[in-house]
XYZ file of C-alpha atoms in Angstrom:
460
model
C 115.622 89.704 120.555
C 115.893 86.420 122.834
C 116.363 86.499 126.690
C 118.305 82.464 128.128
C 116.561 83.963 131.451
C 113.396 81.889 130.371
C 113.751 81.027 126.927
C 111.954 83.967 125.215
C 111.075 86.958 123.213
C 112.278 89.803 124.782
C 110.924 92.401 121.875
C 110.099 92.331 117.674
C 111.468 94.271 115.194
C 109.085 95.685 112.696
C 110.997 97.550 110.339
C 108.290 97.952 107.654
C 106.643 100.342 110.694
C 107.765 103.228 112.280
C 106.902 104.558 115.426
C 104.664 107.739 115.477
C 104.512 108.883 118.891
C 107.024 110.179 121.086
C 109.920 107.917 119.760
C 111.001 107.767 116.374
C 112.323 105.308 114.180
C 111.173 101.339 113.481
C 108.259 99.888 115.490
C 109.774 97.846 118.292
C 107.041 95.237 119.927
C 107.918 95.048 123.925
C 106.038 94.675 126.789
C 108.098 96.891 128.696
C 110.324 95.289 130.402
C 108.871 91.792 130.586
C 109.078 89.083 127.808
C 106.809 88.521 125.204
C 105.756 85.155 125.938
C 106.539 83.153 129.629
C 106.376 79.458 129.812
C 105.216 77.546 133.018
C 104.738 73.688 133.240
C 101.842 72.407 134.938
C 102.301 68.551 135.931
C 100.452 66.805 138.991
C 103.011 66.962 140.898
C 103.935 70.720 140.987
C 104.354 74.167 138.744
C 107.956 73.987 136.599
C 108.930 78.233 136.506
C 110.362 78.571 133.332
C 110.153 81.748 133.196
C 113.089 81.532 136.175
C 115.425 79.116 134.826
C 118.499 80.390 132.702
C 118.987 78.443 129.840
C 121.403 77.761 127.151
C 121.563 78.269 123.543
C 122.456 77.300 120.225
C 122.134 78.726 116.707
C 121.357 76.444 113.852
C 121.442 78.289 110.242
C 120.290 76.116 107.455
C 119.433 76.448 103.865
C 116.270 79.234 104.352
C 115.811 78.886 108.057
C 117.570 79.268 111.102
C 116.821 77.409 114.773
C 117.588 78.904 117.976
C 117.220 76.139 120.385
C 117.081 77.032 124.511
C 118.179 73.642 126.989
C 118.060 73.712 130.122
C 120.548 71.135 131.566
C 119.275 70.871 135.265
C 115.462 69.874 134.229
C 116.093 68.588 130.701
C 113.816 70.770 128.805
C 114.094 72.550 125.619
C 112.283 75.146 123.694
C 113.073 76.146 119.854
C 112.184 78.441 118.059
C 112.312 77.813 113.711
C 111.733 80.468 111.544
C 112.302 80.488 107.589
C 112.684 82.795 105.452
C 109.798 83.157 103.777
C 107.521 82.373 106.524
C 105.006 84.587 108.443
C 104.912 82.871 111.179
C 107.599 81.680 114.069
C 107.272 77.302 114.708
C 107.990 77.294 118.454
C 108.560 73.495 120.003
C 108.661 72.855 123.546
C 109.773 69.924 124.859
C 110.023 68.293 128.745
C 111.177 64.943 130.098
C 108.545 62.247 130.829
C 106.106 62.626 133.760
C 103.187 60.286 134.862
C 99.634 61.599 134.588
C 98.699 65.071 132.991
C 100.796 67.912 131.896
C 100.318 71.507 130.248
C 102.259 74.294 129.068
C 101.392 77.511 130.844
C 101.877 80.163 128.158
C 101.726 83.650 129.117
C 100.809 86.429 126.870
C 102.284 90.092 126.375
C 101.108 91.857 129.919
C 101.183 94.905 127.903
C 102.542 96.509 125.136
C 104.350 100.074 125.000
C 102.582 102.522 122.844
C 104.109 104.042 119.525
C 100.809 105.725 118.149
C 100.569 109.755 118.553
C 97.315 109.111 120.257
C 98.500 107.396 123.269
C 95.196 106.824 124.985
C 93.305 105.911 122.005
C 95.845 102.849 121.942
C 95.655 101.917 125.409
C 91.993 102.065 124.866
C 92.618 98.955 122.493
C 94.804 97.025 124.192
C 93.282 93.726 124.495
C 93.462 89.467 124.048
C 91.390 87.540 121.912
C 90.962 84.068 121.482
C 88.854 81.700 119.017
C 87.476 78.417 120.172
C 87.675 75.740 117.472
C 83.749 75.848 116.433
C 82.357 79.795 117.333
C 83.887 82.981 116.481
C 86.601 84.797 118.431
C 85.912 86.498 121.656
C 88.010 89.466 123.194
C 88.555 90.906 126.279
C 90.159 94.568 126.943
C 92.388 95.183 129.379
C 89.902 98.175 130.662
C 87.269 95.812 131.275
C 88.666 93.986 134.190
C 89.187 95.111 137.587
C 92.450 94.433 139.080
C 92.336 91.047 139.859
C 89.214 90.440 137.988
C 89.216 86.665 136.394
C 87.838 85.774 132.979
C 88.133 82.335 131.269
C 87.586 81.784 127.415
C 87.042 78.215 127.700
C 88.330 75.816 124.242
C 89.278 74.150 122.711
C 91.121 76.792 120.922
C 92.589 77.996 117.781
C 94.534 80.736 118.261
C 95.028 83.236 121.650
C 96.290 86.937 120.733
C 97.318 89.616 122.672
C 96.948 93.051 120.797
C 97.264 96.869 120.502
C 95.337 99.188 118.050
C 97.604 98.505 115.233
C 100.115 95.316 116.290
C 99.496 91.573 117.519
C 101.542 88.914 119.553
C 99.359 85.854 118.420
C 99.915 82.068 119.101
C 98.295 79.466 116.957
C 97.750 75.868 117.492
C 99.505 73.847 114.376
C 96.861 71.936 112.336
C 98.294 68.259 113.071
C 98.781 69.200 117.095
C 96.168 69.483 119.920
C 94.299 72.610 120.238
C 94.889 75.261 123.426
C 92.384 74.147 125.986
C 91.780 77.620 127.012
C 92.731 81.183 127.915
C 92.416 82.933 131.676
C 92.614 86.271 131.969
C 92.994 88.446 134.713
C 92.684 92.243 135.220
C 95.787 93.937 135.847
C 96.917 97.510 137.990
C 95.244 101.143 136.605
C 97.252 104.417 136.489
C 93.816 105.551 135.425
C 90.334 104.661 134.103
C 92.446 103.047 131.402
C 94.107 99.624 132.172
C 97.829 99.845 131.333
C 98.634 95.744 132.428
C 96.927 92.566 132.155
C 97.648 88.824 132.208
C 96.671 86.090 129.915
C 97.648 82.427 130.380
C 97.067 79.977 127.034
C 96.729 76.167 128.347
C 98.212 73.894 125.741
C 97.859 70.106 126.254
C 101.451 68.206 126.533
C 101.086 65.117 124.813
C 104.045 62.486 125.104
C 106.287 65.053 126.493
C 105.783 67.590 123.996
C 103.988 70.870 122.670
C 103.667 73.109 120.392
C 102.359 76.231 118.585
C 103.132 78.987 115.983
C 104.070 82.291 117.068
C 102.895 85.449 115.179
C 104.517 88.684 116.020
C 103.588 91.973 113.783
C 100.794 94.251 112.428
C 97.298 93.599 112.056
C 97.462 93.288 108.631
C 94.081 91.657 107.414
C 95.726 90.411 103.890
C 98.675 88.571 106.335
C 96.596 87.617 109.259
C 94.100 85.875 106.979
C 96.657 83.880 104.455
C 97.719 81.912 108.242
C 93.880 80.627 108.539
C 91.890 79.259 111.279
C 90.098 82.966 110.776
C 92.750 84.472 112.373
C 92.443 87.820 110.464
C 89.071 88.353 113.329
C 91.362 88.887 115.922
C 90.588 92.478 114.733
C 87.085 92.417 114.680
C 85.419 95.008 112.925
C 81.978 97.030 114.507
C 82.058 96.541 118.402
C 78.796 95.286 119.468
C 77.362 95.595 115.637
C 80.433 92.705 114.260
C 77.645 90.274 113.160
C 76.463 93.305 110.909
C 79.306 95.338 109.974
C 82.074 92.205 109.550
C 80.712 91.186 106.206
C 80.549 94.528 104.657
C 84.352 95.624 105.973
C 85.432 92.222 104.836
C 84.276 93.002 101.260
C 85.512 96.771 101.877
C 89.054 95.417 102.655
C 89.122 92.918 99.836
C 88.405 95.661 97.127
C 90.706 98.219 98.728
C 93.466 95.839 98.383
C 92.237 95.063 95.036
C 92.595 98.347 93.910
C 96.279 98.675 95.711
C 97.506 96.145 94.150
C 96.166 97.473 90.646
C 96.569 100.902 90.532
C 99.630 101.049 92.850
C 98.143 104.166 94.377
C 98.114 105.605 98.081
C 95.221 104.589 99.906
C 94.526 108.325 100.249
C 93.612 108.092 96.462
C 92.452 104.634 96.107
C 89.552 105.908 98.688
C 88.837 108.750 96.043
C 88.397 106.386 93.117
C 86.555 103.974 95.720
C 83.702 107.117 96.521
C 84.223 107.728 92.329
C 83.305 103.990 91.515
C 80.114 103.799 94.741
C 78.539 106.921 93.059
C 79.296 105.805 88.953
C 77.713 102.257 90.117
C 74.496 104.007 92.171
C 73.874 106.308 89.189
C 71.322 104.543 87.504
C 69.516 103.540 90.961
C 69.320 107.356 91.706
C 68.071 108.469 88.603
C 65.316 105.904 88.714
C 64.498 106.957 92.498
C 64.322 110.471 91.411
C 62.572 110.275 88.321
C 59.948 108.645 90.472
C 59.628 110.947 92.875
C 59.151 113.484 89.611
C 56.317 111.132 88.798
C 54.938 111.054 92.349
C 55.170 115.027 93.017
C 52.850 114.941 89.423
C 49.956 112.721 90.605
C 49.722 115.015 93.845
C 47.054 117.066 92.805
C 44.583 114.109 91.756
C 45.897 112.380 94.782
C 44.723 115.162 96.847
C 41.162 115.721 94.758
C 40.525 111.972 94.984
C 41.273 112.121 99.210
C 39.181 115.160 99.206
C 36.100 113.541 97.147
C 36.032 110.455 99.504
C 37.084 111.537 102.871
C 33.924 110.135 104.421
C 34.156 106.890 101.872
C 37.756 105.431 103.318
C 37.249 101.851 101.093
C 36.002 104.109 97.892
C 39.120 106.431 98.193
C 41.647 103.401 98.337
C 40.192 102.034 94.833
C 40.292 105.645 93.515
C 43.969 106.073 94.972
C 44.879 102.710 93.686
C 43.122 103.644 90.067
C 45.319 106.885 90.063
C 48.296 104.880 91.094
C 47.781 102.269 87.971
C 46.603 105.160 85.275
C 50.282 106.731 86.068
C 52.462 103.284 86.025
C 52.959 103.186 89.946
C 52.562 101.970 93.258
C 51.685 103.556 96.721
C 55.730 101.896 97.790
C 57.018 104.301 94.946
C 57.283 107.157 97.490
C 59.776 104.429 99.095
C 62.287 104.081 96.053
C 63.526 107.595 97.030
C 64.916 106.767 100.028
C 66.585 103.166 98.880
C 70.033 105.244 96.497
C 70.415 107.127 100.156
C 70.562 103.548 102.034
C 72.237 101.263 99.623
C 75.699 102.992 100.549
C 75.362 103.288 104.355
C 76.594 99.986 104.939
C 79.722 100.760 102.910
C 80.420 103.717 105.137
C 79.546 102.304 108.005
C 81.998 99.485 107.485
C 84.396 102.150 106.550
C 83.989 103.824 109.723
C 84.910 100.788 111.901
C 87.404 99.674 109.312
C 89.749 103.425 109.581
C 89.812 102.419 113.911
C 92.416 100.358 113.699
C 93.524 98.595 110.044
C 97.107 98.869 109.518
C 96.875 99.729 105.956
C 95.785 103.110 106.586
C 98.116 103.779 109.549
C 100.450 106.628 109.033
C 99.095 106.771 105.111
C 100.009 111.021 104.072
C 97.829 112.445 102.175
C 97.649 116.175 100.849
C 97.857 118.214 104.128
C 96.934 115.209 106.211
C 99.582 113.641 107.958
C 98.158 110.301 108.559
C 94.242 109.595 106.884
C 93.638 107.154 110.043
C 93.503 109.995 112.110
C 91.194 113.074 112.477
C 91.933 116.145 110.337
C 93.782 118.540 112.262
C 93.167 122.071 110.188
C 89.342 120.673 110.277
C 89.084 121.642 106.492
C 87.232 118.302 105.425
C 84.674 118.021 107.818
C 83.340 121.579 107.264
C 83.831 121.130 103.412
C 82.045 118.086 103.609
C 79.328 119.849 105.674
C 78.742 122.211 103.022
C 78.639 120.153 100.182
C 75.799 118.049 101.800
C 74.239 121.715 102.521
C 74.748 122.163 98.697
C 73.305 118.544 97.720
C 70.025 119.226 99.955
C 69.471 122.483 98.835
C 69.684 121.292 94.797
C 67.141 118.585 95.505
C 65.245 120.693 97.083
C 65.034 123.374 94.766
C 61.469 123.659 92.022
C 60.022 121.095 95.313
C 56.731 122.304 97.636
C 57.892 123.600 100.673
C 58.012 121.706 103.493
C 58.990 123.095 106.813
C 60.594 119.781 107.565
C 62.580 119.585 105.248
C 63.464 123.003 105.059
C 65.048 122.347 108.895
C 66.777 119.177 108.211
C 68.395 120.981 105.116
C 70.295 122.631 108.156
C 70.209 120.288 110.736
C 71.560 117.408 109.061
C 74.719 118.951 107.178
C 75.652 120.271 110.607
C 75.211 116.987 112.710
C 76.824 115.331 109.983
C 79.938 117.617 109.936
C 80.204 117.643 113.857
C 80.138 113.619 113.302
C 83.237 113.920 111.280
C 85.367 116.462 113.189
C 86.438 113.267 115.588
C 86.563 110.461 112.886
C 89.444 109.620 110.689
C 90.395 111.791 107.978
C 90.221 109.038 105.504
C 86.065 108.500 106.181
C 85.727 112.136 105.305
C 87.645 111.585 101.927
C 85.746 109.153 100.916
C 82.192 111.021 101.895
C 83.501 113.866 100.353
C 84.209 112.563 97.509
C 80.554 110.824 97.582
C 78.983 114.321 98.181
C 80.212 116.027 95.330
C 79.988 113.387 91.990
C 76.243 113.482 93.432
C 75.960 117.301 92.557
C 75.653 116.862 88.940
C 73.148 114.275 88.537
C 70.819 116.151 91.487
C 71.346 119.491 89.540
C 70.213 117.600 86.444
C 67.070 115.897 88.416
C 65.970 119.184 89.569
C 65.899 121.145 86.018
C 63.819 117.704 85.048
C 61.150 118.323 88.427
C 61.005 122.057 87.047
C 60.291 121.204 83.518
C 57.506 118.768 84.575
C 55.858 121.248 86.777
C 52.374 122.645 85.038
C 52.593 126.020 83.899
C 51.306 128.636 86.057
């Protein structure tokens, strides 16, 4: 929906997304009450209000596109917008009569959004813009982060400028055969609380022989859509917080095979993250076998380990060749003791990348499954997060079992299980499917590890 009273977006239609929070129904992008994008003209003479002047308009429908094209007959300026049909993105051309020296557009960004997430505050707590300069990576600013009146520039030249909920994105990106944006202020806006509610972004775009121009994305933050546009644009939804340089490459590679496997098995995500936990633990077999099997090995050699430490305590350079001797006799290496811990690493990164990935990817927004309502969200009953809990209990205590005790271990055999499950009582639903699913297609091999560890122990 277009406004003549300057020339603009009022709101966006997303029918492919309903609204889950108060209101029901399609998602509806507005910034309530104000348009989505305002347009000011910068020359050396004065500031042109667009955002004031009333225009005029005309409809152009042609074969797969339609132009709505906004004149102003008192200052000679157009703006039209062309969308076709098969396009993701809106080409928006502004143009203004001649003028000596200098001139920009003056773009202004969404000042807001209104929420349609059941978690209210968790969206206002990502309300945000973002902004990539031509030759780094995107940098973002929240709304919460500013004090009223606070300034921040993200100098350019520039890409692309966003401004963005959890889930949804008004984006503007510089065509490839145009100038880029020079750069993007920002200024805090009014709190009805420790959360900002408002903000204001302005995008500076050069006007070169009159004219300007730029692209206009308005929709979800879908990574598969956001990255077929280029120019990176699919990191205006960074994954990881302070940890992106770490945890972007492993939830890129997350997302890819997710939609992979959507597009191939045609499944819910709900099940594709079942399979997904299925396929981690089917690939790590062989890696845990071989780190448990060596700690078999190790747990053998600990009685001449301990005789040969014994024999040489006062001879520290003797006992190291002995140690080493014992070490080579038996095929090993003092680092074998380390192999146990690698099949327990390898897979943090993937669930660490899952963890940022469920905070705000649209694919898993509103995504039933079972009793869950929506996997992006925590489970209400609680049932996975204590089941998980207990099968982690379950895993410990099986790999624990035909072992010398160890009082440490003995207490993280409780203490982690719990931590864990406490962990996962505020995180998505969908992480805990996934972990879950982990937790128990480990049982069987560590039940089958443990008979082995019995049958190697020396008969008493």
């Amino acid at each position: 929906m277009f406004t003549t009273r300057g020339a603009a977006p009022l709101s966006a239609n997303l029918p492919g997304h309903r609204a889950l929070g108060a209101t029901s129904g399609p998602v509806v992008l507005h910034g309530g009450g104000d348009a989505l994008l305002q347009y000011r003209v910068l020359t050396d003479r004065d500031t042109a209000r667009l955002d004031q002047t009333t225009f005029r308009y005309t409809r152009t429908d042609a074969s797969g596109a339609s132009t709505l094209t906004f004149s102003d007959s008192v200052g000679g300026t157009t703006i039209s917008y062309r969308l076709a049909d098969d396009a993701q993105v809106t080409q928006v051309h502004v143009s203004v009569p001649p003028t000596t020296g200098r001139a920009f557009l003056l773009l202004g960004l969404p000042r807001g959004f209104a929420s349609h997430e059941a978690d209210t505050l968790d969206d206002i707590r990502h309300l945000s813009y973002a902004a990539k300069p031509v030759t780094k990576g995107a940098t973002g600013v929240t709304f919460s982060s500013l004090d009223p009146g606070e300034q921040e520039l993200v100098p350019g030249p520039l890409s692309w400028a966003v401004a963005k909920s959890k889930y949804f994105v008004v984006g503007v990106l510089s065509p490839s055969d145009s100038t880029p944006f020079s750069e993007m202020q920002v200024v805090g806006g009014v709190r009805e609380s420790k959360l900002a509610t408002r903000a204001a972004a302005t995008v500076v775009i050069p006007i070169v022989n009159g004219r300007a121009a730029f692209n206009l994305y308005t929709g979800p933050q879908s990574w598969e859509r956001m990255r077929a546009l280029g120019r990176e644009f699919e990191t205006a939804n960074p994954y990881g917080g302070f940890m992106q340089p770490v945890v972007q490459p492993f939830a890129t590679i997350v997302m890819r095979v997710m939609l992979w496997m959507k597009s191939f098995f045609s499944l819910d995500y709900g099940w594709l993250l079942v399979i997904f936990g299925l396929a981690i633990r089917v690939v790590l077999w062989p890696l845990n076998q071989s780190a448990m099997r060596s700690s078999i090995r190790l747990q053998r050699i600990q009685p001449e380990l301990q005789a040969v430490q014994e024999r040489y305590k006062s001879d520290r350079t003797k006992q190291q060749q002995e140690i080493m001797r014992v070490y080579q006799e038996h095929g090993m290496s003092p680092f074998s003791a380390l192999s146990g811990c690698l099949p327990a690493l390898v897979p943090m990164p993937v669930f660490f990348a899952l963890f940022f990935v469920f905070q705000n990817t649209i694919e898993f927004r509103g995504v039933p499954f079972l009793w869950l309502a929506d996997i992006s969200l925590k489970d209400p009953l609680y049932i996975l997060p204590v089941v998980t809990g207990a099968s982690m209990f379950l895993l410990s205590w099986i790999g624990m079992r035909n072992m010398p005790k160890n009082p440490q271990a003995t207490m993280m055999l409780y203490l982690m299980p719990g931590m864990f499950m406490m962990f996962l009582l505020s995180t998505a639903s969908g992480l805990s499917i996934y972990y879950l699913v982990q937790q128990i297609a480990a049982i069987p091999q560590q039940w089958m590890i443990a008979n082995e560890r019995r049958k190697a122990q020396p008969p008493k």
